[in-house]
C-alpha angles and dihedrals in degrees: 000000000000117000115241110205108203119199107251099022122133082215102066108079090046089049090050093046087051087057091038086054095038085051093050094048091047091049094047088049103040090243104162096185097053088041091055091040088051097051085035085064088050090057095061090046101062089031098064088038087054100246099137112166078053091044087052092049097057095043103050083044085053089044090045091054093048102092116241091250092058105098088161130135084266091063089046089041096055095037096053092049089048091052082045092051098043080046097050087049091047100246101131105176092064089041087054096046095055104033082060089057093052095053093045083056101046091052087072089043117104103190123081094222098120098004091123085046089064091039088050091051099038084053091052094050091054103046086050085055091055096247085129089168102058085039094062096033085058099047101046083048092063101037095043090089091063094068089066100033099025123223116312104172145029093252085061100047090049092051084047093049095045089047087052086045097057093041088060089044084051092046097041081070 
């Protein structure tokens, strides 16, 4: 799985010298999937701490070592949180481009690992191209299920807060 690194933790700079270690073995030994896993975990990192031109540089490396063939959760992983970070930088082409890809690519996709991540996004895209209605509609779809079993994770939190977020824009009208 991907590391989280979490601030405070006495974790975190043995989790980032493991990643330090796993880049330099996969360097030394030419490993493309561990390279891209390792910036993609640099990625995270910046991205939760709101670096995101970082953030956008270790993602599009980690997207640059994945090879073409590979359509796994990794590709989509590291796609949707480059749409979220281009996003997040308003730049919204890019966000667009990629956030396309990823949805091309999810649709392909069987888990529902990052399903409310795409619907999210997709939400997000839309809502940045001025189609309010789909947006919401896709937004309240995903986050209905909360109100019976409540929020269990921060994706969902962050699909719940952004639904709550363009409802008060709406409102604000």
């Amino acid at each position: 799985g991907i590391c989280h690194l979490n601030d405070g933790s006495p974790h975190q700079s043995a989790a980032f010298a493991m990643i330090e270690e796993c880049r330099r073995l996969a360097e030394t030994h030419e490993l493309p999937g561990p390279l891209s896993h390792c910036e993609a975990a640099y990625g995270m990192d910046a991205y939760q701490h709101g670096d995101f031109p970082a953030a956008r540089e270790h993602f599009r490396r980690a997207l640059d070592h994945l090879p073409i063939s590979d359509k796994s959760y990794r590709r989509l992983h590291i796609l949707s949180m480059l749409s979220l970070t281009y996003l997040a930088m308003g730049r919204f082409h890019l966000a667009r481009k990629f956030g396309r890809q990823t949805l091309d690519l999810a649709s392909l996709d069987e888990s529902e690992r990052y399903l409310l991540r795409y619907k999210s996004l997709n939400a997000e895209l839309l809502w940045e191209d001025g189609v309010i209605e789909e947006s919401q509609a896709v937004l309240k779809g995903a986050t209905d299920p909360f109100e019976t079993r409540g929020v269990h994770t921060l994706e969902e939190l962050a699909a719940l807060s952004r639904c709550n977020l363009q409802s008060a824009l709406i409102g604000s009208h």
